[in-house]
Amino acid sequence: MMEEHEIELRPFPPFLPPHATVMMMGTFPPKPEKRTMEFHYPNFQNDMWRVYGLVFFGDAMHFQHGEEKAFDAEKIKEFLTERGIASCPTVRRAIREHDNASDALLAEIPQCRRICTTGGKATEILLTLLETEVKAKDFKTGMTIAARCGDRDLCVTRLPSTSRAYPMKLEKKAEAYRKFFVEAGFTVV
């Protein structure tokens, strides 16, 4: 007999500053009990906001909410808005078959020409939505490829997952993200 799984809708809307030039796409947020804020990458165990802290401020704990084991969603949103960085999961609805952790909405961010995916599953899903000659199995971490979405040319970069389950040191993850943002024309530290 097949086990029934609950279909979950993404709990946070895409974050789309109108002047965004870059979109960061992950897969799907963790279950509510793992979240420490109501925003993208809400699990304090995930290194995304530590990576951003290192890349842009030289401080892995820049986005931590005081002494709490949580990130500061408002500080993150302000930063992303100021810098023009969008964030959106590639998945709108999900069934958690293993109890763990779309659309690009590019019309809402007309200046966006770069997308970075934050792990293998996000990359696989995004490539099914874009026109490109590259297959997901050939798209290795750190690579950038050309793709099209409708009449828009894009550069898509596969970045390492910021999950602690991904076996890469925080500093190495930050190096990959730093390189991406430098190539995208951002000022980093």
PDB file of C-alpha atoms in Angstrom:
ATOM      1  CA  MET A   1       0.000   0.000   0.000  1.00  0.00           C
ATOM      2  CA  MET A   2       1.320   3.464  -0.927  1.00  0.00           C
ATOM      3  CA  GLU A   3       2.021   5.865   1.889  1.00  0.00           C
ATOM      4  CA  GLU A   4       0.305   9.248   1.495  1.00  0.00           C
ATOM      5  CA  HIS A   5       2.451  12.337   1.815  1.00  0.00           C
ATOM      6  CA  GLU A   6       1.273  15.862   2.488  1.00  0.00           C
ATOM      7  CA  ILE A   7       1.781  18.360  -0.320  1.00  0.00           C
ATOM      8  CA  GLU A   8       3.361  21.502   1.124  1.00  0.00           C
ATOM      9  CA  LEU A   9       3.267  24.936  -0.476  1.00  0.00           C
ATOM     10  CA  ARG A  10       6.340  27.108  -0.192  1.00  0.00           C
ATOM     11  CA  PRO A  11       5.930  29.022   3.058  1.00  0.00           C
ATOM     12  CA  PHE A  12       7.576  32.266   1.940  1.00  0.00           C
ATOM     13  CA  PRO A  13       6.878  34.246  -1.212  1.00  0.00           C
ATOM     14  CA  PRO A  14       9.729  34.913  -3.618  1.00  0.00           C
ATOM     15  CA  PHE A  15      11.760  37.933  -2.521  1.00  0.00           C
ATOM     16  CA  LEU A  16      12.055  40.119  -5.608  1.00  0.00           C
ATOM     17  CA  PRO A  17      13.570  43.595  -5.254  1.00  0.00           C
ATOM     18  CA  PRO A  18      12.424  45.310  -8.491  1.00  0.00           C
ATOM     19  CA  HIS A  19      15.981  46.336  -9.419  1.00  0.00           C
ATOM     20  CA  ALA A  20      17.504  42.879  -8.744  1.00  0.00           C
ATOM     21  CA  THR A  21      20.217  41.846 -11.177  1.00  0.00           C
ATOM     22  CA  VAL A  22      20.823  38.440  -9.580  1.00  0.00           C
ATOM     23  CA  MET A  23      18.461  35.726  -8.392  1.00  0.00           C
ATOM     24  CA  MET A  24      19.487  33.075  -5.893  1.00  0.00           C
ATOM     25  CA  MET A  25      17.474  29.857  -6.252  1.00  0.00           C
ATOM     26  CA  GLY A  26      17.419  27.043  -3.743  1.00  0.00           C
ATOM     27  CA  THR A  27      15.015  24.155  -3.387  1.00  0.00           C
ATOM     28  CA  PHE A  28      12.561  24.277  -0.504  1.00  0.00           C
ATOM     29  CA  PRO A  29      12.659  25.553   3.090  1.00  0.00           C
ATOM     30  CA  PRO A  30      12.886  23.116   5.986  1.00  0.00           C
ATOM     31  CA  LYS A  31       9.931  22.026   8.072  1.00  0.00           C
ATOM     32  CA  PRO A  32       8.516  24.682  10.447  1.00  0.00           C
ATOM     33  CA  GLU A  33      10.192  23.251  13.545  1.00  0.00           C
ATOM     34  CA  LYS A  34      13.623  23.768  11.931  1.00  0.00           C
ATOM     35  CA  ARG A  35      13.012  27.445  11.065  1.00  0.00           C
ATOM     36  CA  THR A  36      14.367  30.282  13.192  1.00  0.00           C
ATOM     37  CA  MET A  37      12.831  33.043  11.046  1.00  0.00           C
ATOM     38  CA  GLU A  38      10.119  33.425   8.432  1.00  0.00           C
ATOM     39  CA  PHE A  39      12.329  33.970   5.394  1.00  0.00           C
ATOM     40  CA  HIS A  40      14.483  32.060   2.949  1.00  0.00           C
ATOM     41  CA  TYR A  41      17.209  29.793   4.395  1.00  0.00           C
ATOM     42  CA  PRO A  42      15.607  29.974   7.865  1.00  0.00           C
ATOM     43  CA  ASN A  43      17.446  27.078   9.497  1.00  0.00           C
ATOM     44  CA  PHE A  44      20.252  28.351  11.732  1.00  0.00           C
ATOM     45  CA  GLN A  45      22.220  25.224  10.793  1.00  0.00           C
ATOM     46  CA  ASN A  46      22.258  26.297   7.130  1.00  0.00           C
ATOM     47  CA  ASP A  47      25.320  28.386   6.210  1.00  0.00           C
ATOM     48  CA  MET A  48      23.716  30.674   3.568  1.00  0.00           C
ATOM     49  CA  TRP A  49      23.639  33.827   5.677  1.00  0.00           C
ATOM     50  CA  ARG A  50      27.076  33.034   7.150  1.00  0.00           C
ATOM     51  CA  VAL A  51      28.401  32.803   3.578  1.00  0.00           C
ATOM     52  CA  TYR A  52      26.814  36.165   2.717  1.00  0.00           C
ATOM     53  CA  GLY A  53      28.240  37.652   5.913  1.00  0.00           C
ATOM     54  CA  LEU A  54      31.738  36.502   4.957  1.00  0.00           C
ATOM     55  CA  VAL A  55      31.448  37.567   1.309  1.00  0.00           C
ATOM     56  CA  PHE A  56      30.037  41.041   1.885  1.00  0.00           C
ATOM     57  CA  PHE A  57      31.158  41.955   5.422  1.00  0.00           C
ATOM     58  CA  GLY A  58      34.051  39.648   6.330  1.00  0.00           C
ATOM     59  CA  ASP A  59      31.960  38.388   9.270  1.00  0.00           C
ATOM     60  CA  ALA A  60      30.182  35.026   9.247  1.00  0.00           C
ATOM     61  CA  MET A  61      27.845  36.163  12.029  1.00  0.00           C
ATOM     62  CA  HIS A  62      26.889  39.504  10.450  1.00  0.00           C
ATOM     63  CA  PHE A  63      23.259  38.421   9.941  1.00  0.00           C
ATOM     64  CA  GLN A  64      22.836  36.661  13.286  1.00  0.00           C
ATOM     65  CA  HIS A  65      20.011  38.064  15.422  1.00  0.00           C
ATOM     66  CA  GLY A  66      21.914  39.298  18.475  1.00  0.00           C
ATOM     67  CA  GLU A  67      23.059  36.392  20.634  1.00  0.00           C
ATOM     68  CA  GLU A  68      20.172  34.176  19.523  1.00  0.00           C
ATOM     69  CA  LYS A  69      20.710  31.064  17.438  1.00  0.00           C
ATOM     70  CA  ALA A  70      18.731  32.707  14.654  1.00  0.00           C
ATOM     71  CA  PHE A  71      19.226  35.016  11.703  1.00  0.00           C
ATOM     72  CA  ASP A  72      17.719  38.503  11.437  1.00  0.00           C
ATOM     73  CA  ALA A  73      15.204  38.370   8.563  1.00  0.00           C
ATOM     74  CA  GLU A  74      14.699  42.142   8.441  1.00  0.00           C
ATOM     75  CA  LYS A  75      18.433  42.830   8.259  1.00  0.00           C
ATOM     76  CA  ILE A  76      18.755  40.238   5.478  1.00  0.00           C
ATOM     77  CA  LYS A  77      15.827  41.695   3.498  1.00  0.00           C
ATOM     78  CA  GLU A  78      17.259  45.208   3.817  1.00  0.00           C
ATOM     79  CA  PHE A  79      20.644  43.981   2.583  1.00  0.00           C
ATOM     80  CA  LEU A  80      19.173  42.031  -0.360  1.00  0.00           C
ATOM     81  CA  THR A  81      17.018  44.984  -1.368  1.00  0.00           C
ATOM     82  CA  GLU A  82      19.939  47.412  -1.169  1.00  0.00           C
ATOM     83  CA  ARG A  83      22.184  45.135  -3.258  1.00  0.00           C
ATOM     84  CA  GLY A  84      19.517  44.004  -5.748  1.00  0.00           C
ATOM     85  CA  ILE A  85      19.572  40.281  -4.965  1.00  0.00           C
ATOM     86  CA  ALA A  86      16.387  38.220  -5.353  1.00  0.00           C
ATOM     87  CA  SER A  87      15.706  34.899  -3.647  1.00  0.00           C
ATOM     88  CA  CYS A  88      13.230  32.276  -4.730  1.00  0.00           C
ATOM     89  CA  PRO A  89      12.912  28.519  -4.337  1.00  0.00           C
ATOM     90  CA  THR A  90      12.739  26.522  -7.559  1.00  0.00           C
ATOM     91  CA  VAL A  91       9.908  24.515  -6.008  1.00  0.00           C
ATOM     92  CA  ARG A  92       6.418  25.884  -5.386  1.00  0.00           C
ATOM     93  CA  ARG A  93       4.898  22.677  -3.986  1.00  0.00           C
ATOM     94  CA  ALA A  94       6.723  19.721  -2.469  1.00  0.00           C
ATOM     95  CA  ILE A  95       6.138  16.320  -0.983  1.00  0.00           C
ATOM     96  CA  ARG A  96       8.793  15.485   1.600  1.00  0.00           C
ATOM     97  CA  GLU A  97       9.430  11.853   0.754  1.00  0.00           C
ATOM     98  CA  HIS A  98      12.517  11.741   2.963  1.00  0.00           C
ATOM     99  CA  ASP A  99      11.325  14.267   5.565  1.00  0.00           C
ATOM    100  CA  ASN A 100      13.899  16.914   4.529  1.00  0.00           C
ATOM    101  CA  ALA A 101      14.318  19.739   2.725  1.00  0.00           C
ATOM    102  CA  SER A 102       8.849  27.008  -9.944  1.00  0.00           C
ATOM    103  CA  ASP A 103       9.039  29.366 -11.477  1.00  0.00           C
ATOM    104  CA  ALA A 104      11.727  32.031 -11.877  1.00  0.00           C
ATOM    105  CA  LEU A 105       9.381  35.029 -11.827  1.00  0.00           C
ATOM    106  CA  LEU A 106      11.793  36.872 -14.067  1.00  0.00           C
ATOM    107  CA  ALA A 107       9.056  39.132 -15.402  1.00  0.00           C
ATOM    108  CA  GLU A 108       9.004  40.876 -12.000  1.00  0.00           C
ATOM    109  CA  ILE A 109      12.743  41.573 -12.051  1.00  0.00           C
ATOM    110  CA  PRO A 110      13.498  42.772 -15.595  1.00  0.00           C
ATOM    111  CA  GLN A 111      17.144  43.650 -14.880  1.00  0.00           C
ATOM    112  CA  CYS A 112      18.018  40.143 -13.706  1.00  0.00           C
ATOM    113  CA  ARG A 113      20.505  38.444 -16.026  1.00  0.00           C
ATOM    114  CA  ARG A 114      22.185  36.054 -13.572  1.00  0.00           C
ATOM    115  CA  ILE A 115      20.824  33.179 -11.566  1.00  0.00           C
ATOM    116  CA  CYS A 116      22.744  31.104  -9.086  1.00  0.00           C
ATOM    117  CA  THR A 117      21.489  27.792  -7.829  1.00  0.00           C
ATOM    118  CA  THR A 118      22.406  26.697  -4.345  1.00  0.00           C
ATOM    119  CA  GLY A 119      22.764  22.970  -4.772  1.00  0.00           C
ATOM    120  CA  GLY A 120      22.133  20.009  -7.044  1.00  0.00           C
ATOM    121  CA  LYS A 121      18.355  19.628  -6.805  1.00  0.00           C
ATOM    122  CA  ALA A 122      17.750  23.339  -7.392  1.00  0.00           C
ATOM    123  CA  THR A 123      20.036  23.172 -10.435  1.00  0.00           C
ATOM    124  CA  GLU A 124      18.266  20.122 -11.815  1.00  0.00           C
ATOM    125  CA  ILE A 125      14.838  21.727 -11.443  1.00  0.00           C
ATOM    126  CA  LEU A 126      15.887  25.090 -12.889  1.00  0.00           C
ATOM    127  CA  LEU A 127      17.440  23.514 -15.978  1.00  0.00           C
ATOM    128  CA  THR A 128      14.089  21.915 -16.816  1.00  0.00           C
ATOM    129  CA  LEU A 129      12.613  25.436 -17.009  1.00  0.00           C
ATOM    130  CA  LEU A 130      15.301  27.066 -19.163  1.00  0.00           C
ATOM    131  CA  GLU A 131      16.550  26.653 -22.702  1.00  0.00           C
ATOM    132  CA  THR A 132      20.134  25.401 -22.600  1.00  0.00           C
ATOM    133  CA  GLU A 133      22.291  22.761 -24.229  1.00  0.00           C
ATOM    134  CA  VAL A 134      23.774  21.686 -20.889  1.00  0.00           C
ATOM    135  CA  LYS A 135      22.356  18.695 -19.030  1.00  0.00           C
ATOM    136  CA  ALA A 136      22.135  18.766 -15.228  1.00  0.00           C
ATOM    137  CA  LYS A 137      24.545  15.813 -14.887  1.00  0.00           C
ATOM    138  CA  ASP A 138      27.202  17.802 -16.782  1.00  0.00           C
ATOM    139  CA  PHE A 139      26.676  21.056 -14.864  1.00  0.00           C
ATOM    140  CA  LYS A 140      29.260  20.874 -12.093  1.00  0.00           C
ATOM    141  CA  THR A 141      29.527  23.062  -9.013  1.00  0.00           C
ATOM    142  CA  GLY A 142      31.350  26.297  -9.851  1.00  0.00           C
ATOM    143  CA  MET A 143      30.392  26.250 -13.541  1.00  0.00           C
ATOM    144  CA  THR A 144      28.526  29.051 -15.316  1.00  0.00           C
ATOM    145  CA  ILE A 145      26.489  28.352 -18.426  1.00  0.00           C
ATOM    146  CA  ALA A 146      24.444  30.352 -20.918  1.00  0.00           C
ATOM    147  CA  ALA A 147      20.684  29.827 -20.936  1.00  0.00           C
ATOM    148  CA  ARG A 148      17.525  31.500 -22.176  1.00  0.00           C
ATOM    149  CA  CYS A 149      14.185  32.112 -20.567  1.00  0.00           C
ATOM    150  CA  GLY A 150      11.771  33.386 -23.184  1.00  0.00           C
ATOM    151  CA  ASP A 151      13.576  36.270 -24.869  1.00  0.00           C
ATOM    152  CA  ARG A 152      16.056  36.816 -22.030  1.00  0.00           C
ATOM    153  CA  ASP A 153      19.665  35.637 -22.131  1.00  0.00           C
ATOM    154  CA  LEU A 154      20.926  34.469 -18.755  1.00  0.00           C
ATOM    155  CA  CYS A 155      24.102  33.300 -17.074  1.00  0.00           C
ATOM    156  CA  VAL A 156      23.392  30.460 -14.655  1.00  0.00           C
ATOM    157  CA  THR A 157      25.981  29.470 -12.064  1.00  0.00           C
ATOM    158  CA  ARG A 158      25.828  26.349  -9.944  1.00  0.00           C
ATOM    159  CA  LEU A 159      27.079  27.155  -6.467  1.00  0.00           C
ATOM    160  CA  PRO A 160      27.670  24.732  -3.619  1.00  0.00           C
ATOM    161  CA  SER A 161      24.850  23.922  -1.269  1.00  0.00           C
ATOM    162  CA  THR A 162      25.029  25.810   2.014  1.00  0.00           C
ATOM    163  CA  SER A 163      23.545  22.876   3.879  1.00  0.00           C
ATOM    164  CA  ARG A 164      25.805  21.567   6.627  1.00  0.00           C
ATOM    165  CA  ALA A 165      25.245  18.143   5.053  1.00  0.00           C
ATOM    166  CA  TYR A 166      27.277  19.293   2.023  1.00  0.00           C
ATOM    167  CA  PRO A 167      30.888  18.331   2.781  1.00  0.00           C
ATOM    168  CA  MET A 168      32.677  21.633   2.184  1.00  0.00           C
ATOM    169  CA  LYS A 169      34.129  24.061   4.704  1.00  0.00           C
ATOM    170  CA  LEU A 170      32.311  27.347   5.189  1.00  0.00           C
ATOM    171  CA  GLU A 171      35.287  29.346   3.887  1.00  0.00           C
ATOM    172  CA  LYS A 172      35.396  27.306   0.642  1.00  0.00           C
ATOM    173  CA  LYS A 173      31.664  27.849   0.129  1.00  0.00           C
ATOM    174  CA  ALA A 174      32.190  31.576   0.680  1.00  0.00           C
ATOM    175  CA  GLU A 175      35.013  31.597  -1.925  1.00  0.00           C
ATOM    176  CA  ALA A 176      32.642  30.158  -4.549  1.00  0.00           C
ATOM    177  CA  TYR A 177      29.920  32.701  -3.737  1.00  0.00           C
ATOM    178  CA  ARG A 178      32.460  35.555  -3.655  1.00  0.00           C
ATOM    179  CA  LYS A 179      33.655  34.613  -7.149  1.00  0.00           C
ATOM    180  CA  PHE A 180      30.071  34.560  -8.425  1.00  0.00           C
ATOM    181  CA  PHE A 181      29.258  37.990  -6.992  1.00  0.00           C
ATOM    182  CA  VAL A 182      32.500  39.535  -8.274  1.00  0.00           C
ATOM    183  CA  GLU A 183      31.700  38.219 -11.783  1.00  0.00           C
ATOM    184  CA  ALA A 184      28.201  39.690 -11.408  1.00  0.00           C
ATOM    185  CA  GLY A 185      29.730  43.136 -10.686  1.00  0.00           C
ATOM    186  CA  PHE A 186      29.160  43.306  -6.916  1.00  0.00           C
ATOM    187  CA  THR A 187      31.580  44.820  -4.436  1.00  0.00           C
ATOM    188  CA  VAL A 188      32.675  42.226  -1.875  1.00  0.00           C
ATOM    189  CA  VAL A 189      35.302  42.058   0.870  1.00  0.00           C
TER     190      VAL A 189
END
